[in-house]
Coordinates of C-alpha atoms in Angstrom, one line a residue:
Chain A
X1 CA 16.3 124.2 -95.4
X2 CA 16.3 123.0 -99.1
X3 CA 17.5 126.0 -101.1
X4 CA 17.9 123.9 -104.2
X5 CA 15.3 122.4 -106.1
X6 CA 15.7 118.8 -107.2
X7 CA 13.4 116.7 -109.5
X8 CA 11.3 114.3 -107.4
X9 CA 12.3 111.4 -109.7
X10 CA 16.0 110.4 -110.2
X11 CA 18.6 112.7 -109.5
X12 CA 19.2 114.9 -112.6
X13 CA 22.0 117.4 -112.1
X14 CA 24.1 118.8 -114.2
X15 CA 27.7 120.2 -113.4
X16 CA 26.8 123.7 -112.9
X17 CA 24.1 122.6 -110.3
X18 CA 26.5 120.3 -108.5
X19 CA 29.3 123.2 -108.2
X20 CA 26.6 125.2 -106.7
X21 CA 25.6 122.5 -104.1
X22 CA 29.3 122.2 -103.3
X23 CA 29.7 126.1 -102.9
X24 CA 26.4 126.0 -100.8
X25 CA 27.1 123.1 -98.4
X26 CA 30.9 122.7 -98.1
X27 CA 31.6 125.5 -95.5
X28 CA 28.8 124.0 -93.2
X29 CA 30.0 120.5 -93.5
X30 CA 33.3 121.9 -92.7
X31 CA 32.3 123.4 -89.6
X32 CA 30.4 120.5 -88.5
X33 CA 33.2 118.0 -89.0
X34 CA 35.6 120.5 -87.5
X35 CA 33.4 120.7 -84.2
X36 CA 33.5 116.9 -84.1
X37 CA 37.2 116.2 -85.2
X38 CA 38.8 119.2 -83.9
X39 CA 41.4 118.7 -86.7
X40 CA 41.0 121.1 -89.6
X41 CA 43.0 118.6 -91.9
X42 CA 40.6 116.1 -91.1
X43 CA 37.8 118.1 -91.3
X44 CA 38.9 118.8 -95.0
X45 CA 39.2 115.2 -95.7
X46 CA 35.6 114.6 -94.5
X47 CA 34.4 117.4 -96.7
X48 CA 36.3 116.1 -99.6
X49 CA 35.1 112.4 -98.9
X50 CA 31.6 113.2 -98.6
X51 CA 31.2 115.1 -101.8
X52 CA 33.4 112.5 -103.4
X53 CA 30.6 109.8 -102.5
X54 CA 27.9 112.3 -103.4
X55 CA 29.4 112.3 -107.0
X56 CA 30.0 108.7 -107.2
X57 CA 26.2 108.2 -106.4
X58 CA 25.2 110.9 -109.0
X59 CA 27.4 109.2 -111.4
X60 CA 25.6 105.9 -111.0
X61 CA 22.3 107.6 -111.4
X62 CA 21.5 107.5 -108.0
X63 CA 22.0 109.9 -105.0
X64 CA 19.4 111.2 -102.6
X65 CA 16.5 111.8 -104.5
X66 CA 15.0 114.2 -101.8
X67 CA 16.6 115.6 -98.9
X68 CA 19.9 116.5 -100.1
X69 CA 20.9 118.3 -97.1
X70 CA 20.4 115.4 -94.7
X71 CA 22.2 113.1 -97.4
X72 CA 25.5 115.1 -97.0
X73 CA 25.1 115.4 -93.4
X74 CA 24.4 111.5 -93.0
X75 CA 27.8 110.6 -95.3
X76 CA 29.7 113.2 -93.3
X77 CA 28.7 111.7 -90.0
X78 CA 29.6 107.9 -90.9
X79 CA 32.9 109.1 -92.2
X80 CA 33.4 111.2 -88.8
X81 CA 32.4 107.8 -87.0
X82 CA 34.8 105.8 -88.8
X83 CA 37.7 108.2 -88.5
X84 CA 37.2 108.8 -84.9
X85 CA 37.5 105.0 -84.3
X86 CA 40.9 105.1 -85.3
X87 CA 41.7 107.9 -82.9
X88 CA 43.9 107.3 -79.9
X89 CA 41.9 107.5 -76.6
X90 CA 41.5 110.6 -74.8
X91 CA 43.9 109.8 -72.1
X92 CA 46.6 109.2 -74.4
X93 CA 46.1 112.5 -76.0
X94 CA 46.0 114.1 -72.7
X95 CA 47.2 112.2 -70.0
X96 CA 46.4 115.1 -67.9
X97 CA 42.8 114.3 -68.2
X98 CA 43.0 111.1 -66.8
X99 CA 40.5 110.9 -63.6
X100 CA 43.0 110.6 -61.0
X101 CA 44.9 113.7 -62.4
X102 CA 41.9 116.2 -62.5
X103 CA 42.2 116.5 -58.7
X104 CA 45.6 118.2 -58.8
X105 CA 45.4 121.8 -58.9
X106 CA 48.9 121.9 -60.5
X107 CA 47.7 120.5 -63.6
X108 CA 46.6 123.2 -66.2
X109 CA 43.4 121.9 -68.0
X110 CA 43.9 124.2 -71.3
X111 CA 40.9 125.1 -73.3
X112 CA 42.1 122.9 -76.0
X113 CA 42.0 119.7 -73.5
X114 CA 38.5 121.1 -72.4
X115 CA 37.2 120.9 -76.2
X116 CA 38.9 117.5 -76.6
X117 CA 37.0 116.3 -73.6
X118 CA 33.6 117.5 -74.7
X119 CA 34.2 115.8 -78.0
X120 CA 35.3 112.8 -76.3
X121 CA 31.8 112.9 -74.3
X122 CA 29.9 113.4 -78.0
X123 CA 31.4 110.3 -79.2
X124 CA 30.2 108.3 -76.2
X125 CA 26.7 109.0 -77.5
X126 CA 24.8 106.8 -79.9
X127 CA 25.2 108.2 -83.5
X128 CA 21.6 109.3 -83.3
X129 CA 21.9 111.1 -80.2
X130 CA 25.0 112.8 -81.4
X131 CA 23.2 113.7 -84.8
X132 CA 20.5 115.5 -82.7
X133 CA 22.9 117.4 -80.7
X134 CA 25.1 118.6 -83.2
X135 CA 22.4 119.7 -85.7
X136 CA 20.1 121.1 -82.8
X137 CA 22.5 122.9 -80.4
X138 CA 25.0 124.0 -83.0
X139 CA 23.1 124.4 -86.1
X140 CA 19.7 125.2 -84.9
X141 CA 17.8 122.8 -87.1
X142 CA 14.2 122.2 -86.2
X143 CA 13.4 118.9 -84.8
X144 CA 11.2 118.0 -87.8
X145 CA 14.3 118.4 -90.3
X146 CA 16.4 116.1 -87.7
X147 CA 13.7 113.8 -87.6
X148 CA 14.0 113.4 -91.5
X149 CA 17.4 113.0 -91.7
X150 CA 17.7 110.2 -89.1
X151 CA 14.4 108.7 -90.1
X152 CA 12.4 109.0 -86.9
X153 CA 9.7 111.1 -85.7
X154 CA 10.1 114.6 -84.1
X155 CA 9.0 113.4 -80.8
X156 CA 11.3 110.5 -81.0
X157 CA 14.2 113.1 -81.7
X158 CA 13.0 115.2 -78.8
X159 CA 13.5 112.0 -76.7
X160 CA 16.8 111.7 -78.1
X161 CA 17.8 114.9 -77.4
X162 CA 16.8 114.7 -73.8
X163 CA 18.7 111.5 -73.4
X164 CA 21.9 112.8 -74.9
X165 CA 21.9 115.7 -73.0
X166 CA 21.4 113.5 -69.7
X167 CA 24.4 111.4 -70.9
X168 CA 26.3 114.4 -71.7
X169 CA 25.6 115.9 -68.4
X170 CA 26.8 112.9 -66.6
X171 CA 30.0 112.7 -68.6
X172 CA 31.1 116.2 -68.4
X173 CA 29.3 118.1 -65.4
X174 CA 29.0 115.4 -62.8
X175 CA 32.8 114.5 -63.0
X176 CA 33.5 118.2 -62.0
X177 CA 31.5 117.9 -58.7
Chain B
X1 CA 11.2 128.9 -84.8
X2 CA 14.3 130.3 -83.4
X3 CA 12.5 131.0 -80.2
X4 CA 11.3 127.5 -79.7
X5 CA 14.9 126.6 -80.3
X6 CA 16.0 129.0 -77.7
X7 CA 13.6 127.5 -75.2
X8 CA 15.2 123.9 -75.8
X9 CA 18.4 125.2 -74.9
X10 CA 17.4 127.2 -71.8
X11 CA 16.4 123.9 -70.2
X12 CA 20.2 122.7 -70.5
X13 CA 22.0 122.6 -67.1
X14 CA 24.1 125.7 -67.6
X15 CA 27.0 124.0 -66.8
X16 CA 26.5 121.7 -69.7
X17 CA 25.7 124.5 -71.9
X18 CA 29.0 125.9 -71.2
X19 CA 31.0 122.8 -72.0
X20 CA 29.2 122.3 -75.3
X21 CA 29.5 126.0 -76.0
X22 CA 33.2 125.4 -76.1
X23 CA 32.9 123.7 -79.5
X24 CA 30.6 126.4 -81.0
X25 CA 33.5 128.7 -82.2
X26 CA 35.2 127.0 -85.0
X27 CA 38.5 128.5 -86.5
X28 CA 38.1 129.7 -89.7
X29 CA 38.7 127.5 -92.7
X30 CA 42.1 127.9 -94.2
X31 CA 41.3 129.5 -97.4
X32 CA 44.0 127.6 -99.3
X33 CA 42.8 124.5 -98.3
X34 CA 39.2 125.5 -99.0
X35 CA 40.4 126.5 -102.6
X36 CA 42.2 123.3 -102.9
X37 CA 39.2 121.1 -101.6
X38 CA 37.0 122.8 -104.3
X39 CA 39.4 122.3 -107.2
X40 CA 39.8 118.5 -106.0
X41 CA 35.8 118.4 -106.5
X42 CA 35.9 120.1 -109.7
X43 CA 38.5 117.7 -111.1
X44 CA 36.5 114.8 -110.0
X45 CA 33.3 116.4 -111.5
X46 CA 35.3 116.5 -114.8
X47 CA 36.1 112.9 -114.7
X48 CA 32.3 112.2 -114.3
X49 CA 30.4 111.8 -117.6
X50 CA 27.5 113.4 -116.8
X51 CA 26.7 114.4 -120.4
X52 CA 23.7 111.9 -120.0
X53 CA 23.0 111.1 -116.5
X54 CA 20.0 108.9 -117.9
X55 CA 22.6 106.4 -119.1
X56 CA 22.9 104.5 -116.2
X57 CA 19.2 104.3 -115.6
X58 CA 17.7 104.1 -118.7
X59 CA 19.9 102.7 -121.2
X60 CA 23.4 101.3 -121.9
X61 CA 23.6 103.3 -124.9
X62 CA 25.2 106.6 -124.6
X63 CA 23.0 109.6 -124.9
X64 CA 25.0 111.0 -128.0
X65 CA 24.1 107.9 -129.9
X66 CA 20.2 107.8 -129.3
X67 CA 20.4 111.7 -130.2
X68 CA 19.0 112.6 -127.0
X69 CA 21.0 115.7 -126.0
X70 CA 20.4 117.1 -122.4
X71 CA 21.1 120.8 -121.4
X72 CA 24.1 120.5 -123.7
X73 CA 24.5 124.2 -123.6
X74 CA 25.4 123.9 -119.8
X75 CA 28.1 121.7 -120.6
X76 CA 29.9 123.8 -123.2
X77 CA 32.2 125.3 -120.7
X78 CA 33.0 122.2 -119.0
X79 CA 33.5 119.5 -121.3
X80 CA 36.7 118.9 -122.6
X81 CA 35.4 117.2 -126.0
X82 CA 32.4 118.2 -127.9
X83 CA 30.4 115.5 -130.0
X84 CA 29.5 116.3 -133.5
X85 CA 27.8 113.7 -135.8
X86 CA 30.2 113.6 -138.7
X87 CA 30.4 110.2 -140.4
X88 CA 34.3 109.4 -139.4
X89 CA 33.2 110.4 -135.8
X90 CA 30.3 108.3 -135.8
X91 CA 32.6 105.4 -137.1
X92 CA 35.0 105.7 -134.6
X93 CA 32.5 106.0 -131.6
X94 CA 30.8 102.9 -133.3
X95 CA 34.0 100.8 -133.0
X96 CA 34.7 102.4 -129.5
X97 CA 31.4 101.1 -128.4
X98 CA 31.6 97.7 -129.7
X99 CA 35.2 97.1 -128.6
X100 CA 35.7 99.4 -125.6
X101 CA 32.0 100.1 -124.8
X102 CA 31.4 96.7 -123.6
X103 CA 34.4 97.0 -121.1
X104 CA 33.8 100.2 -120.2
X105 CA 29.9 99.3 -119.5
X106 CA 31.4 96.2 -117.3
X107 CA 33.6 98.9 -115.7
X108 CA 30.6 101.2 -115.0
X109 CA 28.5 98.3 -113.7
X110 CA 31.1 97.3 -111.1
X111 CA 29.9 100.4 -109.0
X112 CA 26.4 99.5 -109.9
X113 CA 23.6 99.3 -107.0
X114 CA 20.3 97.3 -107.0
X115 CA 18.0 98.9 -109.2
X116 CA 20.5 100.4 -111.6
X117 CA 19.9 99.1 -115.1
X118 CA 23.6 98.1 -115.1
X119 CA 23.1 96.0 -111.9
X120 CA 22.3 92.9 -114.0
X121 CA 25.7 92.9 -115.5
X122 CA 27.3 93.2 -112.3
X123 CA 25.5 90.1 -111.3
X124 CA 26.2 88.1 -114.4
X125 CA 29.9 89.2 -114.1
X126 CA 30.0 87.7 -110.5
X127 CA 28.2 84.5 -112.0
X128 CA 31.0 84.0 -114.5
X129 CA 33.9 84.7 -112.1
X130 CA 32.0 81.5 -110.0
X131 CA 31.7 79.6 -113.3
X132 CA 35.4 80.1 -114.2
X133 CA 36.5 79.0 -110.7
X134 CA 38.0 75.6 -110.4
X135 CA 38.1 74.9 -106.8
X136 CA 35.4 74.9 -104.0
X137 CA 38.0 77.0 -102.1
X138 CA 38.0 79.6 -104.5
X139 CA 34.5 79.7 -104.8
X140 CA 34.1 80.1 -101.4
X141 CA 36.4 83.1 -101.2
X142 CA 34.3 84.6 -104.2
X143 CA 31.0 84.0 -102.3
X144 CA 32.6 85.7 -99.1
X145 CA 33.6 88.9 -101.5
X146 CA 30.1 89.0 -103.0
X147 CA 28.4 88.9 -99.8
X148 CA 30.7 91.5 -98.5
X149 CA 29.7 93.7 -101.8
X150 CA 25.9 93.3 -100.9
X151 CA 26.6 94.8 -97.7
X152 CA 28.5 97.5 -99.0
X153 CA 25.6 98.1 -101.5
X154 CA 23.1 97.9 -98.9
X155 CA 24.9 100.8 -96.9
X156 CA 25.2 102.7 -100.3
X157 CA 21.3 102.3 -100.7
X158 CA 20.7 103.5 -97.3
X159 CA 22.7 106.7 -97.7
X160 CA 20.5 107.4 -100.7
X161 CA 17.4 106.4 -99.4
X162 CA 16.8 103.7 -101.6
X163 CA 15.4 101.3 -99.0
X164 CA 12.9 99.6 -101.5
X165 CA 16.1 97.7 -103.0
X166 CA 17.3 96.7 -99.7
X167 CA 15.2 93.4 -99.2
X168 CA 16.4 91.8 -102.5
X169 CA 19.8 92.9 -101.3
X170 CA 19.5 91.0 -98.5
X171 CA 18.1 87.8 -100.2
X172 CA 21.1 88.1 -102.7
X173 CA 23.6 88.2 -99.4
X174 CA 21.7 85.2 -97.8
X175 CA 22.0 83.3 -101.1
X176 CA 25.8 84.0 -100.9
X177 CA 25.9 82.6 -97.7
X178 CA 24.4 79.6 -98.4
X179 CA 26.5 78.7 -101.2
X180 CA 29.4 79.9 -99.1
X181 CA 28.6 77.1 -96.7
X182 CA 28.1 74.4 -99.6
X183 CA 31.5 75.1 -100.9
X184 CA 32.9 74.9 -97.2
X185 CA 31.4 71.4 -96.8
X186 CA 32.7 70.4 -100.1
X187 CA 36.3 71.5 -99.1
X188 CA 35.4 69.6 -95.7
X189 CA 34.7 66.4 -97.5
X190 CA 37.8 66.5 -99.6
X191 CA 40.5 67.9 -97.4
X192 CA 39.6 68.4 -93.6
X193 CA 42.8 70.4 -92.8
X194 CA 42.2 73.2 -95.4
X195 CA 38.4 72.8 -94.4
X196 CA 39.5 73.8 -90.9
X197 CA 41.4 76.9 -91.9
X198 CA 38.6 77.9 -94.4
X199 CA 36.1 77.4 -91.5
X200 CA 37.9 79.9 -89.5
X201 CA 37.8 82.5 -91.9
X202 CA 34.2 82.0 -93.0
X203 CA 33.3 82.1 -89.3
X204 CA 35.2 85.5 -88.9
X205 CA 33.6 87.1 -92.0
X206 CA 30.2 86.0 -91.1
X207 CA 30.7 87.6 -87.6
X208 CA 31.6 90.7 -89.2
X209 CA 29.0 90.8 -91.7
X210 CA 26.2 90.1 -89.0
X211 CA 27.6 93.0 -86.9
X212 CA 27.6 95.3 -89.9
X213 CA 24.3 94.4 -90.8
X214 CA 23.3 95.0 -86.9
X215 CA 24.9 98.5 -87.2
X216 CA 22.8 99.3 -90.3
X217 CA 19.4 98.3 -88.5
X218 CA 18.9 101.9 -87.1
X219 CA 19.1 103.7 -90.3
X220 CA 16.2 101.8 -91.8
X221 CA 12.6 101.9 -91.9
X222 CA 10.8 99.3 -89.9
X223 CA 9.8 96.9 -92.4
X224 CA 13.4 96.7 -93.8
X225 CA 14.4 96.1 -90.2
X226 CA 12.5 93.1 -89.9
X227 CA 14.0 91.7 -93.3
X228 CA 17.5 92.7 -92.3
X229 CA 16.8 91.2 -88.8
X230 CA 15.9 87.8 -90.4
X231 CA 19.1 87.9 -92.7
X232 CA 21.2 88.4 -89.7
X233 CA 19.6 85.5 -87.7
X234 CA 19.9 83.2 -90.9
X235 CA 23.5 84.0 -91.2
X236 CA 24.2 83.0 -87.7
X237 CA 22.2 80.0 -88.1
X238 CA 23.5 79.0 -91.4
X239 CA 27.0 80.1 -90.8
X240 CA 27.4 78.3 -87.8
X241 CA 27.3 74.8 -89.5
X242 CA 31.0 74.9 -89.1
X243 CA 32.5 73.1 -86.4
X244 CA 32.4 74.7 -82.9
X245 CA 35.1 73.5 -80.5
X246 CA 34.7 74.6 -76.9
X247 CA 35.6 73.5 -73.4
X248 CA 33.2 73.0 -70.4
X249 CA 32.1 71.3 -67.4
X250 CA 29.3 68.6 -67.9
X251 CA 26.5 69.8 -66.1
X252 CA 24.3 66.6 -67.1
X253 CA 24.6 63.4 -69.1
X254 CA 21.6 61.9 -70.7
X255 CA 21.1 59.2 -73.3
X256 CA 20.5 61.9 -76.2
X257 CA 22.0 64.9 -75.1
X258 CA 24.3 66.2 -72.7
X259 CA 24.5 69.5 -70.9
X260 CA 27.8 71.2 -71.2
X261 CA 28.6 74.4 -69.7
X262 CA 24.9 75.3 -69.8
X263 CA 24.8 74.3 -73.5
X264 CA 22.6 71.6 -74.7
X265 CA 24.7 69.2 -77.0
X266 CA 23.1 66.4 -78.6
X267 CA 24.8 63.0 -78.7
X268 CA 24.5 60.5 -81.6
X269 CA 25.9 57.1 -83.2
X270 CA 28.6 59.2 -85.0
X271 CA 29.8 61.0 -81.8
X272 CA 33.2 60.1 -80.9
X273 CA 34.0 59.9 -77.1
X274 CA 36.9 59.7 -75.4
X275 CA 37.7 59.0 -71.9
X276 CA 35.3 58.3 -69.0
X277 CA 32.9 61.0 -68.0
X278 CA 31.5 62.2 -64.9
X279 CA 29.4 65.4 -64.2
X280 CA 31.9 68.1 -63.3
X281 CA 34.3 66.8 -65.8
X282 CA 36.0 69.6 -68.0
X283 CA 35.6 68.3 -71.7
X284 CA 36.6 69.4 -75.0
X285 CA 33.6 69.4 -77.2
X286 CA 33.4 69.5 -81.1
X287 CA 30.2 70.1 -82.3
X288 CA 28.3 71.1 -85.3
X289 CA 25.3 73.6 -85.2
X290 CA 22.3 72.2 -87.0
X291 CA 19.9 74.3 -88.9
X292 CA 17.5 75.0 -85.9
X293 CA 20.4 76.1 -83.9
X294 CA 20.8 73.0 -81.9
X295 CA 24.2 71.5 -81.4
X296 CA 25.3 68.1 -82.3
X297 CA 28.4 66.8 -80.7
X298 CA 31.2 65.0 -83.1
X299 CA 33.8 64.5 -80.6
X300 CA 33.9 64.9 -76.9
X301 CA 37.1 64.2 -75.2
X302 CA 37.7 64.4 -71.1
X303 CA 40.1 67.1 -70.3
X304 CA 40.0 67.5 -66.6
X305 CA 38.4 65.5 -63.8
X306 CA 35.7 67.5 -62.1
X307 CA 36.9 70.1 -59.6
X308 CA 35.1 69.0 -56.7
X309 CA 35.9 69.1 -53.2
X310 CA 38.4 66.5 -52.5
X311 CA 39.3 66.4 -56.2
X312 CA 42.2 67.8 -57.6
X313 CA 41.2 68.4 -61.2
X314 CA 44.2 66.8 -63.2
X315 CA 43.8 64.9 -66.4
X316 CA 42.3 61.9 -67.2
X317 CA 43.1 59.0 -65.0
X318 CA 41.0 56.5 -63.0
X319 CA 41.0 57.0 -59.3
X320 CA 44.9 57.3 -58.8
X321 CA 45.5 59.2 -55.8
X322 CA 42.2 60.9 -55.3
X323 CA 41.4 61.6 -51.7
X324 CA 38.1 62.2 -52.1
X325 CA 35.6 61.0 -49.6
X326 CA 32.9 59.4 -52.0
X327 CA 33.4 57.1 -54.7
X328 CA 31.0 56.9 -57.5
X329 CA 29.1 54.0 -56.2
X330 CA 28.7 55.4 -52.5
X331 CA 27.6 58.8 -54.0
X332 CA 25.0 57.4 -55.9
X333 CA 23.3 55.1 -53.5
X334 CA 23.6 57.7 -50.5
X335 CA 22.5 60.8 -52.3
X336 CA 19.1 61.6 -51.4
X337 CA 18.9 63.8 -54.3
X338 CA 19.5 61.2 -56.7
X339 CA 16.8 61.5 -59.1
X340 CA 18.5 58.9 -61.6
X341 CA 18.2 55.4 -61.4
X342 CA 21.1 53.4 -60.3
X343 CA 23.4 52.3 -63.0
X344 CA 23.2 48.8 -62.4
X345 CA 19.5 48.8 -63.1
X346 CA 19.5 51.1 -65.7
X347 CA 21.2 49.0 -68.6
X348 CA 18.3 46.4 -68.6
X349 CA 15.4 48.7 -68.6
X350 CA 17.0 51.4 -70.9
X351 CA 15.8 50.2 -74.4
X352 CA 17.1 53.6 -75.8
X353 CA 18.9 53.2 -79.1
X354 CA 21.3 56.1 -77.9
X355 CA 22.3 54.4 -74.9
X356 CA 23.1 51.2 -76.8
X357 CA 25.0 53.3 -79.1
X358 CA 27.2 54.8 -76.5
X359 CA 28.3 51.3 -75.3
X360 CA 29.8 50.7 -78.6
X361 CA 32.8 52.9 -77.8
X362 CA 35.3 50.9 -75.9
X363 CA 36.3 53.9 -74.1
X364 CA 32.7 54.7 -73.0
X365 CA 31.8 53.4 -69.7
X366 CA 28.1 52.2 -70.0
X367 CA 26.8 51.9 -66.6
X368 CA 25.7 48.3 -67.3
X369 CA 28.9 47.0 -67.4
X370 CA 29.3 47.4 -63.9
X371 CA 32.7 49.5 -63.6
X372 CA 31.5 52.1 -61.5
X373 CA 34.8 52.0 -59.9
X374 CA 36.1 54.1 -62.7
X375 CA 33.9 56.6 -61.5
X376 CA 36.1 56.9 -58.6
X377 CA 38.4 59.4 -60.2
X378 CA 35.8 61.9 -60.1
X379 CA 34.7 61.9 -56.4
X380 CA 31.3 63.5 -56.0
X381 CA 30.7 64.2 -52.2
X382 CA 29.2 67.2 -53.2
X383 CA 25.6 68.6 -53.4
X384 CA 23.6 66.4 -55.1
X385 CA 25.5 65.1 -57.9
X386 CA 26.2 61.5 -58.8
X387 CA 29.2 60.0 -60.0
X388 CA 28.4 58.2 -62.9
X389 CA 26.5 58.7 -66.2
X390 CA 22.8 57.6 -65.4
X391 CA 21.2 58.2 -68.4
X392 CA 17.6 58.6 -67.5
X393 CA 14.7 60.2 -69.4
X394 CA 14.6 62.8 -67.3
X395 CA 17.5 64.4 -68.4
X396 CA 16.0 65.2 -71.6

């Protein structure tokens, strides 16, 4: 999935290459952030922060020496986790989604609320489980690449996927029964 | 590859699939926002001096001074200033380097990570700050700040996959924590009140650090994990040298240690004890944690009489109004479960130095003094508990 060649040594990039990196990854990171955050402004902020951190790293002479894509997604995910901590709880955003109200047929669950509910469930996962789901389900990454990103074996990421799906099923599907 | 992917997804509960699919379509990105974001990126790019990225890694001298030019053609369209080696310009740049370069270097060093060439400068700047500080409190605050910096560096190292630098950073972090505790002890010896405040801050900070590090554990390879776990443990141990205060019921009383709220607390000659004590009493304990994690009591004060049947649990008094069915003495002799010696026989046989120390405190009712009536204040008709302190070796 690595489309830009990088030196195996320290990160040596000139500005042209950095701009290329931005153009290539910015849309993907935006969609990734938008799925998890649900807010276009926040998603833009996430992208900006991610690349800013990347630039800071490059400036220091550091930065990722191998898997650039994994690095960018990791940084983005970390930012998202931090930003999600400051979000008000789901029930505050959508009181209709409080458990006792779901029974009420008069309550209209809009699609927005449903999406929010799914997002909320995703944030109940551990960070690694969430990464596996996001990258596998929405971006079709092969297990090997995900494994490299989170620093585990492909077998472990499969196990993570299984557990994550189980958890999500409990949160999203069993509730409806 | 794709077929494999699809097979995975086919195994998903279709209702779950439906739910997750809700997030799949994303509203198109606002083109203006996208352009703005890109412009911001380009602006930030411009502020970086990428003329010689080797600078931070290989040498302090800017590339143009060492005659190394790296793909300067690529910068032709981006760079605002172009360097030429005219005499006057060299002169100016020399001056800038001599007078401004040092501070620029220092500034650049601030964001250096372990492994960077500029990192030693960052370290020496921190040491200078410490040397210039005039008070242990000031130094303590500095050590806390530096400890936190080490954590931020570790977080950055993780993001950049530079795991090999982490153990050294963790060691440095531990050093900061140790030095921090030295300063706290220093403050404690001069100004106990300020020490108490500082201790609270330090406990807070160390707790946060330990949790931060724990969260990072899952992102590092196994050997680094082991190292970091040790650092976390040491932080808890070293950090908890500050005083711990808690209330709890006495479970057991022994010559060298008591058990309060399930926690073994060592008693020693310097332990200050206030009031009379019986098992079941609620006491306030002020203790310090030793290097091996054990607790040593500095001060114990009875807060509530034990809440047993017939007891009414009000503060320190000696038997007034107690309607309990047993008094200490009777309880002691009647109790078949009693595994401890009778107090009256205890004093003579017990040669433990600890016990002797305990009787020095006038408030402390040594069992040898025969004042078992004082124990009436906490009637113990209940299960197997006696109403006196009966130090016995079994307690330890």
